[in-house]
Amino acid sequence: QVQLVQSGAEVKKPGASVKVSCKASGYTFTNYYMHWVRQAPGQGLEWMGIINPSGGSTSYAQKFQGRVTMTRDTSTSTIYMELSSLRSEDTAVYYCARVRDRSAYTPFDYWGQGTLVSVSS
Amino acid sequence: DIQMTQSPSSLSASVGDRVTIACRASQSISRYLNWYQQKPGKAPKLLIYAASSLQSGVPSRFSGSGSGTDFTLTISSLQPEDFATYYCQQSSSTPITFGQGTRLEIK
């Protein structure tokens, strides 16, 4: 069965960076695009960007351009999201999500369990 | 960016009620509209994709309709496990955007 397992909660100081991982299993990793979505406490869902696990190409939301880097490791079927220059407003649960079909922008049918990133001095 | 606006933002209903949630896009998105359910502390769950297609394993009491800019999610007979927050999402163009959510509460 498809599973996306994310790394554990992180506490960071303003200005630091955080790197969240998402390990995929139960399907062919390189066949499905993956997205990152975040959710601030009590707020809605915010799309951050997409990575193609096959070639590693990425596309980021304008809001995060210059601060976010998405990478993948095909040997471990894992994707990563690194966010730099953290500020308090980046406190959120970060989710990875897999697309339903083999094209980039189809719905997200599997999600990781979420990783809470807390930014506080 | 395409703005997605849901209404209402919150809704109180009883078990057995028929409930409809609306989602409006700021420009036409054809049928690139998906609905998710989220319960507290959990990841969102895909319910409906391409405006009206039921995701595998989702009960048939959930249905979606619409095209262009106006869409609806209907739950035909509310069950206790349906009390949650619902989000629409457009996947027509980047950045992908979500509605602000509709919180469905027990009356």
PDB file of C-alpha atoms in Angstrom:
ATOM      1  CA  GLN A   1       0.000   0.000   0.000  1.00  0.00           C
ATOM      2  CA  VAL A   2       1.108   3.542  -0.683  1.00  0.00           C
ATOM      3  CA  GLN A   3       2.703   5.268   2.291  1.00  0.00           C
ATOM      4  CA  LEU A   4       4.345   8.632   2.731  1.00  0.00           C
ATOM      5  CA  VAL A   5       6.231   8.897   6.004  1.00  0.00           C
ATOM      6  CA  GLN A   6       7.596  12.266   7.037  1.00  0.00           C
ATOM      7  CA  SER A   7      10.343  13.216   9.449  1.00  0.00           C
ATOM      8  CA  GLY A   8       9.619  14.371  12.967  1.00  0.00           C
ATOM      9  CA  ALA A   9       8.773  17.730  14.452  1.00  0.00           C
ATOM     10  CA  GLU A  10      11.361  20.491  14.426  1.00  0.00           C
ATOM     11  CA  VAL A  11      11.937  23.574  16.549  1.00  0.00           C
ATOM     12  CA  LYS A  12      14.005  26.292  14.941  1.00  0.00           C
ATOM     13  CA  LYS A  13      15.111  29.821  15.702  1.00  0.00           C
ATOM     14  CA  PRO A  14      14.352  32.712  13.378  1.00  0.00           C
ATOM     15  CA  GLY A  15      16.846  32.908  10.556  1.00  0.00           C
ATOM     16  CA  ALA A  16      17.636  29.194  10.633  1.00  0.00           C
ATOM     17  CA  SER A  17      16.812  26.569   8.007  1.00  0.00           C
ATOM     18  CA  VAL A  18      14.807  23.379   8.248  1.00  0.00           C
ATOM     19  CA  LYS A  19      14.834  20.287   6.058  1.00  0.00           C
ATOM     20  CA  VAL A  20      11.812  17.978   6.091  1.00  0.00           C
ATOM     21  CA  SER A  21      11.872  14.546   4.507  1.00  0.00           C
ATOM     22  CA  CYS A  22       9.105  12.392   3.037  1.00  0.00           C
ATOM     23  CA  LYS A  23       9.828   8.729   2.351  1.00  0.00           C
ATOM     24  CA  ALA A  24       7.587   7.008  -0.171  1.00  0.00           C
ATOM     25  CA  SER A  25       6.788   3.318  -0.396  1.00  0.00           C
ATOM     26  CA  GLY A  26       4.293   0.990  -2.030  1.00  0.00           C
ATOM     27  CA  TYR A  27       4.572   2.339  -5.565  1.00  0.00           C
ATOM     28  CA  THR A  28       7.135   3.287  -8.205  1.00  0.00           C
ATOM     29  CA  PHE A  29       8.634   6.462  -6.751  1.00  0.00           C
ATOM     30  CA  THR A  30       9.696   7.998 -10.049  1.00  0.00           C
ATOM     31  CA  ASN A  31       6.265   7.676 -11.683  1.00  0.00           C
ATOM     32  CA  TYR A  32       4.393  10.297  -9.662  1.00  0.00           C
ATOM     33  CA  TYR A  33       5.003  13.979  -9.054  1.00  0.00           C
ATOM     34  CA  MET A  34       5.048  15.112  -5.452  1.00  0.00           C
ATOM     35  CA  HIS A  35       3.913  18.374  -3.888  1.00  0.00           C
ATOM     36  CA  TRP A  36       4.500  20.199  -0.613  1.00  0.00           C
ATOM     37  CA  VAL A  37       1.633  21.954   1.181  1.00  0.00           C
ATOM     38  CA  ARG A  38       1.717  23.725   4.509  1.00  0.00           C
ATOM     39  CA  GLN A  39      -0.880  24.679   7.094  1.00  0.00           C
ATOM     40  CA  ALA A  40      -0.316  27.316   9.750  1.00  0.00           C
ATOM     41  CA  PRO A  41      -2.044  26.705  13.111  1.00  0.00           C
ATOM     42  CA  GLY A  42      -5.796  27.099  12.702  1.00  0.00           C
ATOM     43  CA  GLN A  43      -5.406  28.201   9.096  1.00  0.00           C
ATOM     44  CA  GLY A  44      -6.016  26.812   5.626  1.00  0.00           C
ATOM     45  CA  LEU A  45      -3.844  24.944   3.160  1.00  0.00           C
ATOM     46  CA  GLU A  46      -1.060  26.652   1.227  1.00  0.00           C
ATOM     47  CA  TRP A  47       0.712  25.138  -1.768  1.00  0.00           C
ATOM     48  CA  MET A  48       4.484  25.497  -1.754  1.00  0.00           C
ATOM     49  CA  GLY A  49       5.695  23.682  -4.853  1.00  0.00           C
ATOM     50  CA  ILE A  50       6.178  20.502  -6.845  1.00  0.00           C
ATOM     51  CA  ILE A  51       9.008  18.132  -7.625  1.00  0.00           C
ATOM     52  CA  ASN A  52       9.315  15.521 -10.327  1.00  0.00           C
ATOM     53  CA  PRO A  53      10.963  12.552  -8.590  1.00  0.00           C
ATOM     54  CA  SER A  54      12.104  11.201 -11.929  1.00  0.00           C
ATOM     55  CA  GLY A  55      14.272  14.052 -13.186  1.00  0.00           C
ATOM     56  CA  GLY A  56      14.300  16.236 -10.097  1.00  0.00           C
ATOM     57  CA  SER A  57      12.775  19.296 -11.805  1.00  0.00           C
ATOM     58  CA  THR A  58      10.908  21.655  -9.524  1.00  0.00           C
ATOM     59  CA  SER A  59       8.474  24.544  -9.572  1.00  0.00           C
ATOM     60  CA  TYR A  60       7.889  26.740  -6.558  1.00  0.00           C
ATOM     61  CA  ALA A  61       5.171  29.130  -5.515  1.00  0.00           C
ATOM     62  CA  GLN A  62       6.316  32.705  -6.033  1.00  0.00           C
ATOM     63  CA  LYS A  63       5.918  33.361  -2.317  1.00  0.00           C
ATOM     64  CA  PHE A  64       8.679  30.872  -1.482  1.00  0.00           C
ATOM     65  CA  GLN A  65      11.035  31.501  -4.394  1.00  0.00           C
ATOM     66  CA  GLY A  66      14.568  31.983  -3.117  1.00  0.00           C
ATOM     67  CA  ARG A  67      13.806  30.406   0.271  1.00  0.00           C
ATOM     68  CA  VAL A  68      12.665  26.888  -0.602  1.00  0.00           C
ATOM     69  CA  THR A  69      14.550  24.016  -2.180  1.00  0.00           C
ATOM     70  CA  MET A  70      12.947  20.694  -3.045  1.00  0.00           C
ATOM     71  CA  THR A  71      15.131  17.711  -3.811  1.00  0.00           C
ATOM     72  CA  ARG A  72      14.823  13.970  -4.096  1.00  0.00           C
ATOM     73  CA  ASP A  73      16.898  10.844  -3.548  1.00  0.00           C
ATOM     74  CA  THR A  74      15.780   8.051  -5.829  1.00  0.00           C
ATOM     75  CA  SER A  75      17.933   5.501  -4.021  1.00  0.00           C
ATOM     76  CA  THR A  76      15.799   5.881  -0.891  1.00  0.00           C
ATOM     77  CA  SER A  77      12.532   7.019  -2.528  1.00  0.00           C
ATOM     78  CA  THR A  78      12.628  10.166  -0.454  1.00  0.00           C
ATOM     79  CA  ILE A  79      11.871  13.785  -1.214  1.00  0.00           C
ATOM     80  CA  TYR A  80      13.055  16.737   0.824  1.00  0.00           C
ATOM     81  CA  MET A  81      11.856  20.270   1.384  1.00  0.00           C
ATOM     82  CA  GLU A  82      14.316  22.788   2.803  1.00  0.00           C
ATOM     83  CA  LEU A  83      13.084  26.207   3.887  1.00  0.00           C
ATOM     84  CA  SER A  84      15.622  28.857   4.834  1.00  0.00           C
ATOM     85  CA  SER A  85      15.565  32.226   6.601  1.00  0.00           C
ATOM     86  CA  LEU A  86      12.788  30.988   8.842  1.00  0.00           C
ATOM     87  CA  ARG A  87      10.475  33.463  10.533  1.00  0.00           C
ATOM     88  CA  SER A  88       7.671  33.031  13.018  1.00  0.00           C
ATOM     89  CA  GLU A  89       5.113  33.040  10.207  1.00  0.00           C
ATOM     90  CA  ASP A  90       6.654  29.800   8.905  1.00  0.00           C
ATOM     91  CA  THR A  91       5.364  27.936  11.955  1.00  0.00           C
ATOM     92  CA  ALA A  92       3.112  25.335  10.371  1.00  0.00           C
ATOM     93  CA  VAL A  93       2.504  21.693   9.635  1.00  0.00           C
ATOM     94  CA  TYR A  94       4.232  20.765   6.393  1.00  0.00           C
ATOM     95  CA  TYR A  95       2.756  17.985   4.263  1.00  0.00           C
ATOM     96  CA  CYS A  96       4.069  16.083   1.292  1.00  0.00           C
ATOM     97  CA  ALA A  97       1.428  14.787  -1.110  1.00  0.00           C
ATOM     98  CA  ARG A  98       1.448  12.522  -4.146  1.00  0.00           C
ATOM     99  CA  VAL A  99      -0.530  13.201  -7.296  1.00  0.00           C
ATOM    100  CA  ARG A 100      -3.300  10.820  -8.236  1.00  0.00           C
ATOM    101  CA  ASP A 101      -2.298  10.355 -11.863  1.00  0.00           C
ATOM    102  CA  ARG A 102       0.962  10.575 -13.740  1.00  0.00           C
ATOM    103  CA  SER A 103       0.691  14.231 -14.669  1.00  0.00           C
ATOM    104  CA  ALA A 104       1.971  17.050 -12.565  1.00  0.00           C
ATOM    105  CA  TYR A 105      -1.146  18.848 -11.433  1.00  0.00           C
ATOM    106  CA  THR A 106      -3.673  16.141 -10.803  1.00  0.00           C
ATOM    107  CA  PRO A 107      -5.294  15.878  -7.361  1.00  0.00           C
ATOM    108  CA  PHE A 108      -3.389  14.724  -4.309  1.00  0.00           C
ATOM    109  CA  ASP A 109      -4.511  11.232  -3.366  1.00  0.00           C
ATOM    110  CA  TYR A 110      -1.912  10.322  -0.752  1.00  0.00           C
ATOM    111  CA  TRP A 111      -0.528  12.587   1.936  1.00  0.00           C
ATOM    112  CA  GLY A 112       2.186  12.296   4.518  1.00  0.00           C
ATOM    113  CA  GLN A 113       1.245  12.541   8.165  1.00  0.00           C
ATOM    114  CA  GLY A 114       2.598  16.072   8.416  1.00  0.00           C
ATOM    115  CA  THR A 115       5.642  17.588  10.117  1.00  0.00           C
ATOM    116  CA  LEU A 116       5.236  20.415  12.589  1.00  0.00           C
ATOM    117  CA  VAL A 117       7.891  23.091  12.232  1.00  0.00           C
ATOM    118  CA  SER A 118       7.901  25.631  15.045  1.00  0.00           C
ATOM    119  CA  VAL A 119       9.892  28.833  14.688  1.00  0.00           C
ATOM    120  CA  SER A 120      10.497  30.710  17.899  1.00  0.00           C
ATOM    121  CA  SER A 121      13.273  32.660  19.540  1.00  0.00           C
TER     122      SER A 121
ATOM    123  CA  ASP B   1      -3.257  33.786  -8.930  1.00  0.00           C
ATOM    124  CA  ILE B   2      -6.697  32.179  -8.975  1.00  0.00           C
ATOM    125  CA  GLN B   3      -8.634  32.958  -5.803  1.00  0.00           C
ATOM    126  CA  MET B   4     -10.947  30.272  -4.423  1.00  0.00           C
ATOM    127  CA  THR B   5     -13.796  31.397  -2.186  1.00  0.00           C
ATOM    128  CA  GLN B   6     -15.885  28.938  -0.212  1.00  0.00           C
ATOM    129  CA  SER B   7     -19.234  29.557   1.379  1.00  0.00           C
ATOM    130  CA  PRO B   8     -20.244  29.296   4.065  1.00  0.00           C
ATOM    131  CA  SER B   9     -17.115  29.441   6.209  1.00  0.00           C
ATOM    132  CA  SER B  10     -18.874  27.388   8.853  1.00  0.00           C
ATOM    133  CA  LEU B  11     -22.037  25.385   8.982  1.00  0.00           C
ATOM    134  CA  SER B  12     -24.016  23.627  11.710  1.00  0.00           C
ATOM    135  CA  ALA B  13     -26.051  20.623  10.715  1.00  0.00           C
ATOM    136  CA  SER B  14     -27.541  17.442  12.122  1.00  0.00           C
ATOM    137  CA  VAL B  15     -26.993  13.802  11.336  1.00  0.00           C
ATOM    138  CA  GLY B  16     -29.151  12.919   8.342  1.00  0.00           C
ATOM    139  CA  ASP B  17     -29.205  16.443   6.917  1.00  0.00           C
ATOM    140  CA  ARG B  18     -28.387  17.251   3.316  1.00  0.00           C
ATOM    141  CA  VAL B  19     -25.560  19.767   3.141  1.00  0.00           C
ATOM    142  CA  THR B  20     -24.148  21.808   0.290  1.00  0.00           C
ATOM    143  CA  ILE B  21     -20.878  23.741   0.273  1.00  0.00           C
ATOM    144  CA  ALA B  22     -20.094  26.196  -2.491  1.00  0.00           C
ATOM    145  CA  CYS B  23     -16.754  27.104  -4.039  1.00  0.00           C
ATOM    146  CA  ARG B  24     -16.203  29.929  -6.504  1.00  0.00           C
ATOM    147  CA  ALA B  25     -13.078  30.541  -8.575  1.00  0.00           C
ATOM    148  CA  SER B  26     -11.961  34.055  -9.532  1.00  0.00           C
ATOM    149  CA  GLN B  27     -11.647  32.914 -13.159  1.00  0.00           C
ATOM    150  CA  SER B  28     -12.693  29.895 -15.146  1.00  0.00           C
ATOM    151  CA  ILE B  29     -10.951  26.672 -14.163  1.00  0.00           C
ATOM    152  CA  SER B  30     -12.998  24.352 -16.388  1.00  0.00           C
ATOM    153  CA  ARG B  31     -13.451  21.254 -14.214  1.00  0.00           C
ATOM    154  CA  TYR B  32     -10.055  21.317 -12.488  1.00  0.00           C
ATOM    155  CA  LEU B  33     -11.652  21.411  -9.065  1.00  0.00           C
ATOM    156  CA  ASN B  34     -11.053  18.983  -6.221  1.00  0.00           C
ATOM    157  CA  TRP B  35     -12.547  18.602  -2.756  1.00  0.00           C
ATOM    158  CA  TYR B  36     -10.788  17.453   0.402  1.00  0.00           C
ATOM    159  CA  GLN B  37     -11.954  16.588   3.902  1.00  0.00           C
ATOM    160  CA  GLN B  38      -9.723  17.282   6.871  1.00  0.00           C
ATOM    161  CA  LYS B  39     -10.217  16.187  10.452  1.00  0.00           C
ATOM    162  CA  PRO B  40      -8.313  17.747  13.358  1.00  0.00           C
ATOM    163  CA  GLY B  41      -4.695  16.663  13.519  1.00  0.00           C
ATOM    164  CA  LYS B  42      -4.944  14.690  10.278  1.00  0.00           C
ATOM    165  CA  ALA B  43      -3.860  15.197   6.694  1.00  0.00           C
ATOM    166  CA  PRO B  44      -6.495  16.153   4.135  1.00  0.00           C
ATOM    167  CA  LYS B  45      -8.299  13.348   2.334  1.00  0.00           C
ATOM    168  CA  LEU B  46      -9.302  13.526  -1.328  1.00  0.00           C
ATOM    169  CA  LEU B  47     -13.062  13.155  -1.779  1.00  0.00           C
ATOM    170  CA  ILE B  48     -13.921  14.456  -5.252  1.00  0.00           C
ATOM    171  CA  TYR B  49     -11.680  15.221  -8.211  1.00  0.00           C
ATOM    172  CA  ALA B  50     -12.337  16.818 -11.592  1.00  0.00           C
ATOM    173  CA  ALA B  51     -15.403  18.512 -10.101  1.00  0.00           C
ATOM    174  CA  SER B  52     -17.601  15.436  -9.931  1.00  0.00           C
ATOM    175  CA  SER B  53     -15.576  12.213  -9.874  1.00  0.00           C
ATOM    176  CA  LEU B  54     -15.737  10.261  -6.631  1.00  0.00           C
ATOM    177  CA  GLN B  55     -12.357   9.137  -5.313  1.00  0.00           C
ATOM    178  CA  SER B  56     -12.084   5.405  -4.733  1.00  0.00           C
ATOM    179  CA  GLY B  57     -13.310   4.364  -1.307  1.00  0.00           C
ATOM    180  CA  VAL B  58     -15.287   7.545  -0.642  1.00  0.00           C
ATOM    181  CA  PRO B  59     -18.951   6.961   0.261  1.00  0.00           C
ATOM    182  CA  SER B  60     -21.503   7.732  -2.429  1.00  0.00           C
ATOM    183  CA  ARG B  61     -23.286  10.254  -0.189  1.00  0.00           C
ATOM    184  CA  PHE B  62     -20.574  12.683  -1.313  1.00  0.00           C
ATOM    185  CA  SER B  63     -21.049  14.288  -4.703  1.00  0.00           C
ATOM    186  CA  GLY B  64     -19.673  17.249  -6.612  1.00  0.00           C
ATOM    187  CA  SER B  65     -20.892  19.395  -9.450  1.00  0.00           C
ATOM    188  CA  GLY B  66     -20.076  22.500 -11.423  1.00  0.00           C
ATOM    189  CA  SER B  67     -17.736  23.837 -14.061  1.00  0.00           C
ATOM    190  CA  GLY B  68     -16.142  27.131 -14.990  1.00  0.00           C
ATOM    191  CA  THR B  69     -16.210  29.226 -11.836  1.00  0.00           C
ATOM    192  CA  ASP B  70     -18.963  27.750  -9.657  1.00  0.00           C
ATOM    193  CA  PHE B  71     -18.839  24.412  -7.897  1.00  0.00           C
ATOM    194  CA  THR B  72     -20.635  22.593  -5.117  1.00  0.00           C
ATOM    195  CA  LEU B  73     -19.959  19.704  -2.782  1.00  0.00           C
ATOM    196  CA  THR B  74     -23.054  17.932  -1.500  1.00  0.00           C
ATOM    197  CA  ILE B  75     -23.356  15.427   1.310  1.00  0.00           C
ATOM    198  CA  SER B  76     -26.717  13.766   0.873  1.00  0.00           C
ATOM    199  CA  SER B  77     -27.216  12.453   4.407  1.00  0.00           C
ATOM    200  CA  LEU B  78     -24.729  13.541   7.038  1.00  0.00           C
ATOM    201  CA  GLN B  79     -23.088  10.865   9.117  1.00  0.00           C
ATOM    202  CA  PRO B  80     -21.289  11.455  12.426  1.00  0.00           C
ATOM    203  CA  GLU B  81     -17.900  10.905  10.781  1.00  0.00           C
ATOM    204  CA  ASP B  82     -18.550  13.691   8.242  1.00  0.00           C
ATOM    205  CA  PHE B  83     -18.101  16.509  10.749  1.00  0.00           C
ATOM    206  CA  ALA B  84     -14.835  18.020   9.579  1.00  0.00           C
ATOM    207  CA  THR B  85     -13.411  20.883   7.540  1.00  0.00           C
ATOM    208  CA  TYR B  86     -13.783  20.806   3.768  1.00  0.00           C
ATOM    209  CA  TYR B  87     -11.503  22.497   1.250  1.00  0.00           C
ATOM    210  CA  CYS B  88     -11.822  23.057  -2.457  1.00  0.00           C
ATOM    211  CA  GLN B  89      -8.663  23.217  -4.565  1.00  0.00           C
ATOM    212  CA  GLN B  90      -8.054  24.332  -8.111  1.00  0.00           C
ATOM    213  CA  SER B  91      -5.476  22.487 -10.185  1.00  0.00           C
ATOM    214  CA  SER B  92      -6.021  24.430 -13.402  1.00  0.00           C
ATOM    215  CA  SER B  93      -2.913  26.563 -13.112  1.00  0.00           C
ATOM    216  CA  THR B  94      -0.061  27.321 -10.771  1.00  0.00           C
ATOM    217  CA  PRO B  95       0.089  28.347  -8.087  1.00  0.00           C
ATOM    218  CA  ILE B  96      -2.370  25.693  -6.977  1.00  0.00           C
ATOM    219  CA  THR B  97      -4.772  27.387  -4.591  1.00  0.00           C
ATOM    220  CA  PHE B  98      -7.246  26.246  -1.968  1.00  0.00           C
ATOM    221  CA  GLY B  99     -10.414  27.730  -0.613  1.00  0.00           C
ATOM    222  CA  GLN B 100     -10.307  28.992   2.959  1.00  0.00           C
ATOM    223  CA  GLY B 101     -12.232  25.975   4.214  1.00  0.00           C
ATOM    224  CA  THR B 102     -15.729  25.242   5.457  1.00  0.00           C
ATOM    225  CA  ARG B 103     -16.031  23.917   8.979  1.00  0.00           C
ATOM    226  CA  LEU B 104     -18.965  21.546   9.332  1.00  0.00           C
ATOM    227  CA  GLU B 105     -20.124  21.244  12.926  1.00  0.00           C
ATOM    228  CA  ILE B 106     -22.739  19.231  14.723  1.00  0.00           C
ATOM    229  CA  LYS B 107     -25.912  21.139  15.551  1.00  0.00           C
TER     230      LYS B 107
END
